[in-house]
XYZ file of N, CA and C in Angstrom:
303
model
N -5.916 109.267 66.059
C -6.825 109.356 64.947
C -8.246 109.307 65.476
N -9.163 109.985 64.799
C -10.565 110.017 65.198
C -11.429 109.538 64.031
N -12.300 108.558 64.311
C -13.259 108.080 63.307
C -14.651 108.272 63.895
N -15.388 109.223 63.357
C -16.727 109.545 63.854
C -17.458 110.291 62.750
N -18.709 109.936 62.509
C -19.452 110.599 61.443
C -20.052 111.938 61.872
N -19.979 112.277 63.135
C -20.512 113.558 63.609
C -19.376 114.571 63.737
N -19.457 115.615 62.944
C -18.397 116.632 62.918
C -18.183 117.256 64.297
N -19.256 117.496 65.038
C -19.115 118.118 66.362
C -18.375 117.193 67.330
N -18.640 115.911 67.255
C -17.937 114.954 68.122
C -16.455 114.899 67.765
N -16.162 114.864 66.465
C -14.761 114.854 66.040
C -14.047 116.106 66.529
N -14.698 117.251 66.402
C -14.093 118.515 66.827
C -13.837 118.518 68.333
N -14.764 118.006 69.118
C -14.595 117.950 70.572
C -13.422 117.047 70.947
N -13.356 115.881 70.324
C -12.255 114.955 70.607
C -10.929 115.581 70.200
N -10.871 116.170 69.017
C -9.641 116.820 68.541
C -9.204 117.921 69.507
N -10.137 118.773 69.909
C -9.812 119.875 70.822
C -9.318 119.351 72.170
N -9.932 118.311 72.672
C -9.526 117.743 73.957
C -8.130 117.141 73.873
N -7.880 116.367 72.831
C -6.562 115.756 72.656
C -5.489 116.836 72.525
N -5.770 117.867 71.743
C -4.812 118.953 71.545
C -4.556 119.708 72.836
N -5.609 119.988 73.591
C -5.478 120.690 74.865
C -4.611 119.907 75.844
N -4.689 118.587 75.772
C -3.914 117.737 76.676
C -2.500 117.461 76.159
N -2.123 118.100 75.044
C -0.766 117.987 74.546
C -0.558 116.961 73.447
N -1.613 116.315 73.009
C -1.504 115.331 71.932
C -1.789 115.957 70.584
N -1.815 115.125 69.567
C -2.173 115.606 68.232
C -3.013 114.548 67.528
N -3.877 115.009 66.670
C -4.723 114.134 65.865
C -4.103 114.092 64.478
N -3.649 112.898 64.073
C -2.959 112.774 62.788
C -3.920 112.662 61.611
N -5.169 112.243 61.882
C -6.150 112.111 60.806
C -7.540 111.992 61.394
N -8.529 112.299 60.567
C -9.937 112.146 60.926
C -10.659 111.488 59.763
N -11.672 110.697 60.087
C -12.500 110.062 59.059
C -13.940 110.069 59.535
N -14.877 110.114 58.582
C -16.290 110.095 58.948
C -16.991 108.810 58.521
N -16.241 107.863 57.969
C -16.793 106.554 57.618
C -15.798 105.467 58.018
N -16.305 104.261 58.161
C -15.452 103.120 58.483
C -14.474 102.847 57.351
N -14.948 102.927 56.122
C -14.092 102.637 54.969
C -12.897 103.576 54.913
N -13.145 104.861 55.078
C -12.044 105.833 55.073
C -11.147 105.626 56.285
N -11.751 105.321 57.419
C -10.993 105.145 58.652
C -10.031 103.982 58.603
N -10.471 102.828 58.138
C -9.592 101.660 58.120
C -8.427 101.878 57.165
N -8.675 102.549 56.057
C -7.591 102.836 55.105
C -6.552 103.747 55.750
N -7.006 104.774 56.457
C -6.081 105.697 57.115
C -5.315 105.014 58.250
N -5.981 104.175 59.017
C -5.310 103.465 60.107
C -4.194 102.581 59.555
N -4.484 101.850 58.499
C -3.458 100.982 57.916
C -2.285 101.786 57.361
N -2.575 102.917 56.744
C -1.516 103.714 56.125
C -0.713 104.500 57.152
N -1.382 105.099 58.143
C -0.711 105.992 59.080
C -0.234 105.317 60.364
N -0.836 104.179 60.716
C -0.477 103.466 61.954
C -0.452 104.417 63.156
N -1.606 105.005 63.506
C -1.636 105.958 64.620
C -1.347 105.277 65.961
N -0.971 106.088 66.940
C -0.712 105.568 68.283
C -1.988 105.064 68.950
N -3.137 105.660 68.602
C -4.431 105.272 69.182
C -5.545 105.756 68.265
N -6.729 105.150 68.427
C -7.897 105.529 67.633
C -9.086 105.767 68.561
N -9.743 106.912 68.385
C -11.034 107.193 69.019
C -12.074 106.863 67.955
N -12.973 105.936 68.261
C -13.859 105.364 67.247
C -15.306 105.367 67.722
N -16.194 105.962 66.937
C -17.619 105.942 67.248
C -18.197 104.569 66.925
N -19.118 104.108 67.764
C -19.775 102.825 67.518
C -20.714 102.932 66.322
N -21.470 104.017 66.251
C -22.438 104.187 65.169
C -21.831 104.929 63.998
N -21.543 104.215 62.935
C -21.031 104.822 61.711
C -22.014 104.529 60.580
N -22.088 105.389 59.572
C -23.090 105.202 58.525
C -22.877 103.967 57.661
N -21.637 103.504 57.538
C -21.366 102.397 56.621
C -20.977 101.090 57.308
N -20.889 101.094 58.650
C -20.481 99.865 59.321
C -20.569 100.028 60.829
N -20.742 98.928 61.504
C -20.756 98.909 62.958
C -19.347 99.181 63.482
N -19.207 100.157 64.379
C -17.905 100.530 64.897
C -17.217 99.440 65.700
N -17.993 98.591 66.379
C -17.383 97.494 67.139
C -16.734 96.492 66.179
N -17.428 96.183 65.091
C -16.840 95.301 64.079
C -15.579 95.932 63.492
N -15.628 97.232 63.241
C -14.464 97.930 62.713
C -13.305 97.866 63.702
N -13.580 98.005 64.982
C -12.529 97.905 66.002
C -11.830 96.552 65.919
N -12.608 95.486 65.776
C -12.023 94.159 65.640
C -11.150 94.048 64.402
N -11.597 94.636 63.299
C -10.795 94.601 62.066
C -9.506 95.383 62.233
N -9.580 96.549 62.863
C -8.370 97.339 63.100
C -7.395 96.551 63.965
N -7.893 95.871 64.983
C -7.013 95.098 65.864
C -6.348 93.949 65.114
N -6.997 93.415 64.102
C -6.392 92.341 63.294
C -5.388 92.883 62.285
N -5.706 94.034 61.676
C -4.900 94.536 60.558
C -3.816 95.531 60.957
N -4.078 96.358 61.956
C -3.122 97.399 62.375
C -3.345 97.695 63.856
N -3.008 96.758 64.722
C -3.343 96.883 66.144
C -2.828 98.164 66.796
N -3.700 98.766 67.596
C -3.368 99.942 68.386
C -4.455 100.094 69.444
N -4.207 100.880 70.474
C -5.267 101.117 71.456
C -6.474 101.794 70.796
N -7.666 101.291 71.110
C -8.902 101.841 70.557
C -9.831 102.218 71.704
N -10.364 103.433 71.638
C -11.363 103.896 72.590
C -12.660 104.094 71.814
N -13.698 103.365 72.198
C -15.002 103.489 71.544
C -15.817 104.577 72.223
N -16.579 105.313 71.422
C -17.510 106.311 71.953
C -18.901 105.991 71.427
N -19.895 106.118 72.308
C -21.267 105.818 71.931
C -22.229 106.449 72.923
N -23.472 106.574 72.532
C -24.507 107.055 73.449
C -25.235 105.886 74.113
N -24.842 104.668 73.768
C -25.496 103.470 74.319
C -24.581 102.782 75.326
N -25.166 102.200 76.352
C -24.359 101.555 77.393
C -24.876 100.168 77.760
N -25.562 99.501 76.838
C -26.068 98.162 77.131
C -24.900 97.209 77.391
N -25.103 96.286 78.307
C -24.030 95.355 78.664
C -23.601 94.505 77.467
N -24.523 94.178 76.568
C -24.149 93.374 75.401
C -23.186 94.135 74.485
N -23.384 95.427 74.354
C -22.493 96.245 73.529
C -21.121 96.382 74.194
N -21.122 96.563 75.498
C -19.860 96.645 76.231
C -19.092 95.332 76.093
N -19.778 94.220 76.176
C -19.144 92.902 76.026
C -18.556 92.730 74.618
N -19.314 93.132 73.594
C -18.799 93.055 72.222
C -17.547 93.906 72.060
N -17.566 95.092 72.656
C -16.411 95.985 72.580
C -15.193 95.347 73.242
N -15.396 94.725 74.379
C -14.299 94.058 75.081
C -13.727 92.932 74.234
N -14.613 92.123 73.641
C -14.167 91.007 72.810
C -13.457 91.464 71.537
N -13.783 92.652 71.069
C -13.127 93.198 69.867
C -11.715 93.689 70.169
N -11.384 93.799 71.453
C -10.043 94.213 71.827
C -9.879 95.685 72.142
N -10.994 96.379 72.357
C -10.885 97.807 72.643
C -10.310 98.045 74.038
N -9.677 99.190 74.185
C -9.031 99.570 75.432
C -10.009 100.211 76.408
N -10.943 100.996 75.873
C -11.890 101.731 76.722
C -13.178 101.974 75.961
N -14.197 102.388 76.718
C -15.535 102.597 76.189
C -16.080 103.833 76.882
N -16.324 104.913 76.138
C -16.833 106.148 76.704
C -18.260 106.395 76.232
N -19.117 106.788 77.164
C -20.520 107.050 76.840
C -20.704 108.549 76.617
N -21.328 108.869 75.476
C -21.632 110.264 75.139
C -22.846 110.725 75.938
N -22.986 111.981 76.231
C -22.145 113.052 75.718
C -20.804 113.095 76.455
N -19.751 113.307 75.693
C -18.418 113.412 76.274
C -18.263 114.815 76.859
N -17.717 114.862 78.043
C -17.482 116.164 78.702
C -16.042 116.227 79.145
């Protein structure tokens, strides 16, 4: 599953996952829509943007890990050590810095 408010980022992630033989079961552009889909669909993994219009993605990662645990990969254009530490404490599996290539 992909949760990102930028359509181009979602499309890139979807295309990459598909090219590598995976599938994207759902996409969301807000935290609210994303958490509902994660709980309902229970995806194998979630690609999650840190910057979402309605909520901090790191906080959302922590909520997903409490409510419907699965591997989470955060994507962001920021790489400050404090953000990386928050991501680790939220239980995320990986942290990718944009632009993704």
